[in-house]
Every structure is written in structure tokens, then in C-alpha cells.
mmCIF file of C-alpha atoms and ligand atoms in Angstrom:
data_model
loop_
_atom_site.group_PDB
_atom_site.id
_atom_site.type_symbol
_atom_site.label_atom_id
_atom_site.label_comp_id
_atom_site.label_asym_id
_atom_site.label_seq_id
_atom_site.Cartn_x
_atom_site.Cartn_y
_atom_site.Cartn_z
ATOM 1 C CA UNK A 1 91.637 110.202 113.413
ATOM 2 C CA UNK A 2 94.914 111.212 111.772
ATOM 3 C CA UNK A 3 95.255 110.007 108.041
ATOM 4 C CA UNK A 4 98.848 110.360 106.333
ATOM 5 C CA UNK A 5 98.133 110.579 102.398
ATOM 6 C CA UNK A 6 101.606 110.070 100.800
ATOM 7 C CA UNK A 7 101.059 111.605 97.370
ATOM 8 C CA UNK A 8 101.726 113.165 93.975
ATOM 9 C CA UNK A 9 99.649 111.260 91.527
ATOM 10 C CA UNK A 10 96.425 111.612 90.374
ATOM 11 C CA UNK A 11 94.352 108.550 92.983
ATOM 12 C CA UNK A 12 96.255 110.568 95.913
ATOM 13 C CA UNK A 13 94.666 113.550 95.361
ATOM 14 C CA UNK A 14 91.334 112.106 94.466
ATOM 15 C CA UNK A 15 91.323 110.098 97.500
ATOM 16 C CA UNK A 16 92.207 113.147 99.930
ATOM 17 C CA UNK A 17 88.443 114.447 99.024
ATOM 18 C CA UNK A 18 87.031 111.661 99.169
ATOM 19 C CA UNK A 19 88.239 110.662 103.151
ATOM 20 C CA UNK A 20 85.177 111.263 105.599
ATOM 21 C CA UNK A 21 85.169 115.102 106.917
ATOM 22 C CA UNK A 22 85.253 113.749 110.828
ATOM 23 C CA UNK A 23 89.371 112.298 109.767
ATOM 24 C CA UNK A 24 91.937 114.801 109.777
ATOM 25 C CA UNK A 25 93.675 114.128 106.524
ATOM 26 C CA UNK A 26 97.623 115.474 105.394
ATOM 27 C CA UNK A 27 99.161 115.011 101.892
ATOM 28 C CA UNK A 28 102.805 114.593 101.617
ATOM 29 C CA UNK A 29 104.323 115.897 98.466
ATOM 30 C CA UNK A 30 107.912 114.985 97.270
ATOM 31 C CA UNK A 31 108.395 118.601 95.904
ATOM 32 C CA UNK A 32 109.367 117.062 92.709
ATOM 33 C CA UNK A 33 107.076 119.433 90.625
ATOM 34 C CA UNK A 34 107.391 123.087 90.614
ATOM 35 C CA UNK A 35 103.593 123.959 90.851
ATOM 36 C CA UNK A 36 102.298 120.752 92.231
ATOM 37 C CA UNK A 37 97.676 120.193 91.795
ATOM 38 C CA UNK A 38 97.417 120.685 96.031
ATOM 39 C CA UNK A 39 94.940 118.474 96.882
ATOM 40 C CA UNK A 40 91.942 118.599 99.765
ATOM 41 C CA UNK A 41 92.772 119.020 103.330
ATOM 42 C CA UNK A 42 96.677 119.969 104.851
ATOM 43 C CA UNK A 43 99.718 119.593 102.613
ATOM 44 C CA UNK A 44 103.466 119.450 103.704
ATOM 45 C CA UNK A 45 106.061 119.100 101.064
ATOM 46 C CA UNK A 46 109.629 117.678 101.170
ATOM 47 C CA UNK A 47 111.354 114.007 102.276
ATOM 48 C CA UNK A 48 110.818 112.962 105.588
ATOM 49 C CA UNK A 49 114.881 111.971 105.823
ATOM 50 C CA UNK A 50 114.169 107.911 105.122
ATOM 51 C CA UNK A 51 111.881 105.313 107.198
ATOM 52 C CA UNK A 52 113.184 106.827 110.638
ATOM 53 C CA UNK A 53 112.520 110.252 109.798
ATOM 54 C CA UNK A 54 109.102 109.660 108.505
ATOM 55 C CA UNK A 55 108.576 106.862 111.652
ATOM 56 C CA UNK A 56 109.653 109.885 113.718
ATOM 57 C CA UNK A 57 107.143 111.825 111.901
ATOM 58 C CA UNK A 58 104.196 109.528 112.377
ATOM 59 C CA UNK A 59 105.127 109.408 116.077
ATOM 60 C CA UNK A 60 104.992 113.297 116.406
ATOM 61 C CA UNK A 61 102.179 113.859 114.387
ATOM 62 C CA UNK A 62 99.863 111.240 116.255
ATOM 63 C CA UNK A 63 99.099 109.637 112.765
ATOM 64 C CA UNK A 64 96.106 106.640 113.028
ATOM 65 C CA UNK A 65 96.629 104.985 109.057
ATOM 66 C CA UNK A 66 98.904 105.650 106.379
ATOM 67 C CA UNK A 67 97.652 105.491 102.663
ATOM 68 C CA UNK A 68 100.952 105.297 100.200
ATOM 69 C CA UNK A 69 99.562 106.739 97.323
ATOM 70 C CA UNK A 70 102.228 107.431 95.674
ATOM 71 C CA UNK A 71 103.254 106.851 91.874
ATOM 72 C CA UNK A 72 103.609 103.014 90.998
ATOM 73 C CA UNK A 73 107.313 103.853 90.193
ATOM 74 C CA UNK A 74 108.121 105.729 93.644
ATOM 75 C CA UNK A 75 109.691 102.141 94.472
ATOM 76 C CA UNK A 76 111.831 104.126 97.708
ATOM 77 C CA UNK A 77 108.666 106.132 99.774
ATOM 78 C CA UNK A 78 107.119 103.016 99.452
ATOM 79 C CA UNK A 79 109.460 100.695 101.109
ATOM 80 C CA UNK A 80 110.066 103.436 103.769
ATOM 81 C CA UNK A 81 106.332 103.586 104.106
ATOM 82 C CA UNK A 82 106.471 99.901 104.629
ATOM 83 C CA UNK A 83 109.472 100.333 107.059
ATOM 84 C CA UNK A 84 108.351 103.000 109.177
ATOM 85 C CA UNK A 85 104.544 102.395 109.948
ATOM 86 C CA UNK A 86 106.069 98.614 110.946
ATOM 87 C CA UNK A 87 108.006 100.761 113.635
ATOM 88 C CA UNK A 88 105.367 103.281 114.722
ATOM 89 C CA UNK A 89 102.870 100.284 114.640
ATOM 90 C CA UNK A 90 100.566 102.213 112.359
ATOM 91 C CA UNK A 91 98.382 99.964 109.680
ATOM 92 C CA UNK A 92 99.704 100.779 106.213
ATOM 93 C CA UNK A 93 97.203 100.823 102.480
ATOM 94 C CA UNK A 94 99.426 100.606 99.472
ATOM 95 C CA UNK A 95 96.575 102.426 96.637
ATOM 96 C CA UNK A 96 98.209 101.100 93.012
ATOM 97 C CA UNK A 97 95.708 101.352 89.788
ATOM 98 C CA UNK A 98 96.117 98.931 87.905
ATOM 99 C CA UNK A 99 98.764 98.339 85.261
ATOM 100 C CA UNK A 100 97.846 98.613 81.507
ATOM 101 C CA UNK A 101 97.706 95.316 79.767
ATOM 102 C CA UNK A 102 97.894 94.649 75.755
ATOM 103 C CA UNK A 103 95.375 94.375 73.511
ATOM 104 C CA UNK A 104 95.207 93.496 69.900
ATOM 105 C CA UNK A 105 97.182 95.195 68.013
ATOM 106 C CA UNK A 106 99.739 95.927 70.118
ATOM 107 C CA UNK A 107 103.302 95.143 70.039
ATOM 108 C CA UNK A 108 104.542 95.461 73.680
ATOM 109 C CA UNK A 109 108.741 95.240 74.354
ATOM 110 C CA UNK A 110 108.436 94.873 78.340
ATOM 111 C CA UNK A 111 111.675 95.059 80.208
ATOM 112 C CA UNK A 112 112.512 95.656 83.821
ATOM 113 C CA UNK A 113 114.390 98.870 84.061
ATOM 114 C CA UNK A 114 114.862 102.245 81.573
ATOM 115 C CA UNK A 115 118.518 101.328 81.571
ATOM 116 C CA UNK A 116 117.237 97.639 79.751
ATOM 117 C CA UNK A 117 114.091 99.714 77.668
ATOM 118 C CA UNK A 118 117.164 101.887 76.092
ATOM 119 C CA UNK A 119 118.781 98.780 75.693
ATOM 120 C CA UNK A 120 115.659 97.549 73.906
ATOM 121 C CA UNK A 121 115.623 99.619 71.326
ATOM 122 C CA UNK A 122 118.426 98.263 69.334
ATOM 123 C CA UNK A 123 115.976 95.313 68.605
ATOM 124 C CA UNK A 124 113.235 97.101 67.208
ATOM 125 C CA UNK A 125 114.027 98.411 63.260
ATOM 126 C CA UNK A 126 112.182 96.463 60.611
ATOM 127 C CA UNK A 127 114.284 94.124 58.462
ATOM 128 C CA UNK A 128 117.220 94.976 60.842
ATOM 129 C CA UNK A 129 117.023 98.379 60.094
ATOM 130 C CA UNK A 130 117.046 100.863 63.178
ATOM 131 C CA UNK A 131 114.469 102.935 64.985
ATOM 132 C CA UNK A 132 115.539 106.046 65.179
ATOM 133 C CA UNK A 133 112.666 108.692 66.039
ATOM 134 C CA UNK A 134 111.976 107.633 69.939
ATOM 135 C CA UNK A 135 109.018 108.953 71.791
ATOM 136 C CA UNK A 136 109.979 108.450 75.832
ATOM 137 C CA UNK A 137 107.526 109.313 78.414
ATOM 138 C CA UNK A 138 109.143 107.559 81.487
ATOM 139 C CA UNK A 139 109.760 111.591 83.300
ATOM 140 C CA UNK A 140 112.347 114.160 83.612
ATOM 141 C CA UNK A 141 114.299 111.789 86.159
ATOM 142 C CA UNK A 142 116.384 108.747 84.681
ATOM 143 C CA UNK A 143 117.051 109.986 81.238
ATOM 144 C CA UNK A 144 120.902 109.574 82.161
ATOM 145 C CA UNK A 145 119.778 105.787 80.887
ATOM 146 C CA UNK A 146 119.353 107.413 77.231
ATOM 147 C CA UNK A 147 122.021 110.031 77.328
ATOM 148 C CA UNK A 148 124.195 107.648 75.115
ATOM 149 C CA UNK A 149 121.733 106.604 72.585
ATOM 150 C CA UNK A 150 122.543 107.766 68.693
ATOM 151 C CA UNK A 151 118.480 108.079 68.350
ATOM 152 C CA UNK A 152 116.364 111.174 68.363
ATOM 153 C CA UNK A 153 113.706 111.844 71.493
ATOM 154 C CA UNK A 154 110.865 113.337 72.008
ATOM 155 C CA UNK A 155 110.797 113.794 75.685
ATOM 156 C CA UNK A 156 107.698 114.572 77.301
ATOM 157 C CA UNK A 157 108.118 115.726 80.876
ATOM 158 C CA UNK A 158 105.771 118.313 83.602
ATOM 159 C CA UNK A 159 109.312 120.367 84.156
ATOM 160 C CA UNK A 160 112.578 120.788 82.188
ATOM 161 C CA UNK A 161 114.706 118.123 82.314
ATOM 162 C CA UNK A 162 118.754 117.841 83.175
ATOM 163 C CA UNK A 163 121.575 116.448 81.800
ATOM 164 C CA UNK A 164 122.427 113.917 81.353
ATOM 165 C CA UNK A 165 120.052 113.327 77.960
ATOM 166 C CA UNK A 166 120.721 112.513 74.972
ATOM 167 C CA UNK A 167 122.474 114.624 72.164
ATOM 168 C CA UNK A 168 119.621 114.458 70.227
ATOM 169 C CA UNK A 169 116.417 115.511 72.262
ATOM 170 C CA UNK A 170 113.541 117.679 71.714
ATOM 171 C CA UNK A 171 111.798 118.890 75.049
ATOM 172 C CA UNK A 172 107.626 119.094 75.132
ATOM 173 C CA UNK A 173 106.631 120.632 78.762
ATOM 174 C CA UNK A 174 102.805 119.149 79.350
ATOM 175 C CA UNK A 175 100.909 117.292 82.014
ATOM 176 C CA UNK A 176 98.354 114.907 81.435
ATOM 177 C CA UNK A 177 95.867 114.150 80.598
ATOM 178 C CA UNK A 178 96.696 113.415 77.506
ATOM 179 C CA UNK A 179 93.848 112.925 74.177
ATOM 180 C CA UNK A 180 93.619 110.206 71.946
ATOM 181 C CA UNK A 181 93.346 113.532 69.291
ATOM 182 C CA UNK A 182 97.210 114.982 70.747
ATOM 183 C CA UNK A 183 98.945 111.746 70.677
ATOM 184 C CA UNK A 184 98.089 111.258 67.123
ATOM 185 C CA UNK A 185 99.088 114.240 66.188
ATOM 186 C CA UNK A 186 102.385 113.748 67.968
ATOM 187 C CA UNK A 187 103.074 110.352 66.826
ATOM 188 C CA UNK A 188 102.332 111.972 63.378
ATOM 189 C CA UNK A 189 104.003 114.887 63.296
ATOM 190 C CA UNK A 190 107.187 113.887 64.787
ATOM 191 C CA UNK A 191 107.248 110.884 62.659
ATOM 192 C CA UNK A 192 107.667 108.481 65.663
ATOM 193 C CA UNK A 193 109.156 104.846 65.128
ATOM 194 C CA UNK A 194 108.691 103.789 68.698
ATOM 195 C CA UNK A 195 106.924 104.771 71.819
ATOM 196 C CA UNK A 196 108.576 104.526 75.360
ATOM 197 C CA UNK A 197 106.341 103.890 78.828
ATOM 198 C CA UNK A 198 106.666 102.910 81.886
ATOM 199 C CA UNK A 199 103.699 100.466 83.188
ATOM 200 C CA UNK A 200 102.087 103.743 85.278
ATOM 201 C CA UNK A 201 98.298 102.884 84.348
ATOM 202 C CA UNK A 202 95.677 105.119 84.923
ATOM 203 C CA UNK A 203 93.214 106.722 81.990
ATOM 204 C CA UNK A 204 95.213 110.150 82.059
ATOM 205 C CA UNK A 205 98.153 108.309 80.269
ATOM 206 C CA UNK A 206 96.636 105.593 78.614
ATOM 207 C CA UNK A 207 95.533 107.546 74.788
ATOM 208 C CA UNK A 208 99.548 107.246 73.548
ATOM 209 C CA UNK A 209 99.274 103.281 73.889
ATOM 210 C CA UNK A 210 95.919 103.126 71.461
ATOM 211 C CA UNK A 211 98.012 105.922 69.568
ATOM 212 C CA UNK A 212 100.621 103.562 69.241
ATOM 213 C CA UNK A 213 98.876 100.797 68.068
ATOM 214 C CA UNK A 214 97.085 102.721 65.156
ATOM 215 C CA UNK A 215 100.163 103.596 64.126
ATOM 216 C CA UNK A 216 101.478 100.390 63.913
ATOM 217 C CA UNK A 217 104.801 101.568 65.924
ATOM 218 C CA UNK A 218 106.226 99.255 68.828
ATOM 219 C CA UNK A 219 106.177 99.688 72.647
ATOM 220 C CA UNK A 220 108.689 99.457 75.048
ATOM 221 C CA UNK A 221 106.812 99.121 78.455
ATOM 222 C CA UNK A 222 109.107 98.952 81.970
ATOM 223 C CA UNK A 223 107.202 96.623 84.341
ATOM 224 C CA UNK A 224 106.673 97.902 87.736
ATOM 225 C CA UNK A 225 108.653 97.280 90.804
ATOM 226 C CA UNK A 226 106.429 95.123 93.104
ATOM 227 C CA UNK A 227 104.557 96.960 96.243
ATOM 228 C CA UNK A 228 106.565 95.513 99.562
ATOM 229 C CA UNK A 229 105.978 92.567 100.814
ATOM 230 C CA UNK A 230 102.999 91.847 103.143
ATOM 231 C CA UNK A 231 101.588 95.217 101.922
ATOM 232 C CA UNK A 232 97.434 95.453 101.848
ATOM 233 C CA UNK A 233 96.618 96.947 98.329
ATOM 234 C CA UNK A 234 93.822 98.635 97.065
ATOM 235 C CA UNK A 235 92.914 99.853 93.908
ATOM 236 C CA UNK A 236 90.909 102.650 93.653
ATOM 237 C CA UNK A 237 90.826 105.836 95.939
ATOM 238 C CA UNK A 238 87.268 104.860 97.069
ATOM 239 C CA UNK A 239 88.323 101.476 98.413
ATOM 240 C CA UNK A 240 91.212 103.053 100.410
ATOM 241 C CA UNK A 241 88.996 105.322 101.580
ATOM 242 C CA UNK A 242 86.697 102.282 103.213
ATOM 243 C CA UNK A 243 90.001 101.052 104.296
ATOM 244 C CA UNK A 244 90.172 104.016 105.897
ATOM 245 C CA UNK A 245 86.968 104.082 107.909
ATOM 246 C CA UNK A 246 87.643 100.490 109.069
ATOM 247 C CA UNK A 247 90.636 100.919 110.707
HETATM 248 P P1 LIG B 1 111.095 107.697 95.330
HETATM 249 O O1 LIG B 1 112.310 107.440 94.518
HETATM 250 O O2 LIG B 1 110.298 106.542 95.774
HETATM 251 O O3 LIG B 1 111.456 108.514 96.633
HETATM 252 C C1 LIG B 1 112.682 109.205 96.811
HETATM 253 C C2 LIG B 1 112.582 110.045 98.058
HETATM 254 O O4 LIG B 1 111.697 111.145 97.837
HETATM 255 C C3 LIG B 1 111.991 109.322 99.245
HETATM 256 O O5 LIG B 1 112.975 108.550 99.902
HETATM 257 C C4 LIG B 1 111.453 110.463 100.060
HETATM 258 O O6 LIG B 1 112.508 111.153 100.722
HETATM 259 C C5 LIG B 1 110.947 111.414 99.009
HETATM 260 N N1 LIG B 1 109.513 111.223 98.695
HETATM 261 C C6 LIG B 1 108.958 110.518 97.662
HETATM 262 N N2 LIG B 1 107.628 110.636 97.668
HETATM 263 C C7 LIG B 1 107.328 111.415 98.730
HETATM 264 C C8 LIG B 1 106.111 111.909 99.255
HETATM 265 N N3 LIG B 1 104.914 111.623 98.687
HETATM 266 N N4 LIG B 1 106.171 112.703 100.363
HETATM 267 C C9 LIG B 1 107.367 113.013 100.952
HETATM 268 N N5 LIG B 1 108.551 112.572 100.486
HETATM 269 C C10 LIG B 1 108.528 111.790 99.392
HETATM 270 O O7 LIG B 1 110.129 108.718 94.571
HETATM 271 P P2 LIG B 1 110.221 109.363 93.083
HETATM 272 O O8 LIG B 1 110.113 108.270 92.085
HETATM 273 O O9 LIG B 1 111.355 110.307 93.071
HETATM 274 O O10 LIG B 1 108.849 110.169 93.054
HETATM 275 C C11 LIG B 1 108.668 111.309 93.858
HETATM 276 C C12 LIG B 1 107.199 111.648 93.935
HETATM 277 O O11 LIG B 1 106.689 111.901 92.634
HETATM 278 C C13 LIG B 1 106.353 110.544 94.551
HETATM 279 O O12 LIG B 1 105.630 111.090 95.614
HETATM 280 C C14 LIG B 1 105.474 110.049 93.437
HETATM 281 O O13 LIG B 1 104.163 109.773 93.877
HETATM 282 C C15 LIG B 1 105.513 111.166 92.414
HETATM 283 N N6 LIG B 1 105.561 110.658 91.036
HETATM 284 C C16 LIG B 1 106.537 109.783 90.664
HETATM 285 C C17 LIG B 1 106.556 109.284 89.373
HETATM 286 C C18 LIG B 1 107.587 108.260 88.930
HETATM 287 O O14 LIG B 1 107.528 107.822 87.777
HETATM 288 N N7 LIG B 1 108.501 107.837 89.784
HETATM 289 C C19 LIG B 1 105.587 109.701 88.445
HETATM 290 C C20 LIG B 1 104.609 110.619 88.854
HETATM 291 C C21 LIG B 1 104.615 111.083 90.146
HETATM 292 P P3 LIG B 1 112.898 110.851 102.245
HETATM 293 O O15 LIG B 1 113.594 109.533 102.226
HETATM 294 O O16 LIG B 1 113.753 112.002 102.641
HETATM 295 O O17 LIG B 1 111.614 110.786 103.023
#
């Protein structure tokens, strides 16, 4: 049995150790990330050219189930995922954590896109005053959706990011996870009047929203896009990995 893992977060990679040893198992990486965690078992990196090319691929590659691990906010894999095991006739897992949900304390902005979150933050001063010191962890890609904001950001991204970005950006390379202990400190230090997320879930992420709420600062949290229609879901790597012995 064939298994196509389609990867790059933290469940994927988990899950490729945890299929049974009898299933021949291969990760697909974007090759968004310089020096990618590999994860168990064979690994090709790159697009598959759309839902034909990666229907093709499923087709040449004799592939028995496809798991679409991929990141919550990877909204295009996933429809071609969708797409092309509909035309290879292969069964299809969607593996999504969970999203976060508030708590107590917390003072969630949720909007539906990073171009409405930088929107969002012209709402957010105190007393009609402005924020101004923006912490934005949404990734090196989309920041063209901030590059026109007067505020200051601390972007946090794996690799560099490219213009377009704001004028007024500070750059912190790091990966997760992330401590309860660092995002303090960061919060802190950088005197932060607002935190920026999208919905990703997951522990690895999750200190900088308790962070947050110590500090009394707001949240701006982009929902997810939904998983395709008709899609199974699981939502941990050891239920997709039953999935995977069932099919
Ligand atoms: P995307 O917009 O959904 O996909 C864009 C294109 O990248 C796809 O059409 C596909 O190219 C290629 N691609 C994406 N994931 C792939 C995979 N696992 N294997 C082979 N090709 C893949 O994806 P994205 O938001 O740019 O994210 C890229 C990757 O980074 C994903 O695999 C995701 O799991 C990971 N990631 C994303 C985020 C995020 O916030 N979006 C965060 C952490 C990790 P072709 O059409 O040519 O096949």
C-alpha cells in the first residue's frame, strides 16, 4: 500500500512515523522552507503543477490513500487534493487540529482574511487612540497586506521575508515551538499593543495567545478557510493513521 502524505506542518510529519511499517509512505513538501524537519519514510519536494499534475502523479506513482496534511491555511493543495484523488479515484483524509478557541481573558478581533486583520487594526487603540507596536505572526508570505500600514511590526517568520512589508518592520528568524517564558519576554520587550494570528492551532503556537491575554493586549485572529466540501477529516495524526489501515 502506497500512502501520499502531503505535508509541511508539524501532524504531517508526526503522522509519517506513525503509518504501519508494511505501507509505503511519501511526504510531499512545498519547498517553501529552506531547511525543511524531513520527516520518516521518502520525501519529494516541489508543486505537482495543480490537481492534474498531482492526479497524474497519483496515477504514476500507484498511490492507495492520500492524507492532506498540510497547514490549515494551505487553502490551494487542499482543493487540488480534493480535485485530483476525485479523478484518480483514490480515497482522500483531510488531518486539521483543531482551531484555538477564547478563553477568559481574551479579547479576540476575528476577521476573514490578513488583508481585513490589517484592516482591523485601525479599531483597536484605547479611547480612540491608535495601536501602534504590532506583533504579526501570520508567515513570511502575505505581508504585501501590511506593507501600507503607518504601524511598527514585529514579524516573526522561519525565513527572511520580501517586499512588499511595511516601512516600519523589525525581522525575528525562529521556528516554533514557541514558550510561554519567550513570548513574554517579547510582548515585553518590544512593548507590543496588539498581537496578530492566524487560527493555525496546535500547542507549538499556542503560548503567544496566553501571552497576550496576561498582557491585557488585543488579538486579531484570521479564521480559517473551510476544508473542501465532502472532505473526511480527522484530527489527530493517530486517527489518520487508523484511517489509513482501513482503507
Ligand atoms: P497553498 O497556497 O495551498 O499551495 C500553493 C501551491 O504550492 C500548490 O498549488 C502546490 O503547487 C504547492 N504545494 C503546497 N503544499 C504542497 C505540498 N505539501 N507538496 C507539494 N506541493 C505543495 O500552500 P501555502 O499556503 O503556500 O503553503 C505551502 C506549504 O507550507 C504547505 O505544504 C503547508 O502545509 C505549509 N505551511 C503553510 C502555512 C500557511 O500558513 N499557509 C504555514 C505552515 C506551513 P502545485 O499546484 O504546483 O502542485
Amino acid at each position: 500500500m502506497h500512502v501520499l502524505v502531503l505535508g509541511g506542518t508539524t501532524e504531517a510529519r508526526a503522522l509519517a512515523g506513525l503509518l504501519d511499517p508494511s505501507m509505503k509512505v511519501t511526504s510531499s513538501l512545498a519547498g517553501r522552507v529552506a531547511a525543511p524537519r524531513l520527516p520518516a519514510g521518502q520525501v519529494r519536494i516541489g508543486g505537482f503543477g495543480g490537481a492534474d499534475g498531482l492526479a497524474a502523479w497519483l496515477r504514476e506513482h500507484s498511490v492507495d490513500a492520500v492524507i492532506d496534511a498540510t497547514h490549515p491555511f494551505a487553502e490551494r493543495i487542499s482543493f487540488n487534493a480534493a480535485e485530483a484523488a476525485a479523478t484518480a479515484h483514490v480515497p482522500l483524509l483531510a488531518l486539521r487540529r483543531p482551531g484555538w478557541v477564547p478563553v477568559a481573558g481574551d479579547d479576540w478581533h476575528e476577521v476573514a482574511s490578513l488583508a481585513e486583520a490589517a484592516r482591523a487594526l485601525d479599531g483597536l487603540g484605547d479611547r480612540g487612540g491608535r495601536v501602534d507596536r504590532v506583533f504579526l505572526t501570520t508567515g513570511r508570505m502575505g505581508l504585501a497586506a501590511f506593507a501600507a500600514r503607518p504601524e511598527w511590526f514585529l514579524v516573526r517568520s522561519v525565513d527572511a521575508p520580501e517586499d512588499p512589508m511595511p516601512a516600519r518592520t523589525e525581522v525575528l528568524l525562529d521556528r516554533g515551538p514557541f514558550t510561554l517564558d519567550g513570548e513574554r519576554y517579547l510582548i515585553r520587550h518590544h512593548r507590543i499593543d496588539v498581537l496578530v494570528t492566524k487560527d493555525s492551532g496546535g500547542a507549538a503556537t499556542a503560548p503567544k495567545l496566553q501571552a497576550a491575554r496576561e498582557a491585557g493586549i488585543p488579538v486579531v485572529v484570521v479564521r480559517r478557510p473551510p476544508v473542501p466540501e465532502g472532505i473526511r477529516t480527522a484530527a489527530t495524526p493517530e486517527e489518520a493513521a487508523a484511517w489509513a489501515l482501513r482503507v
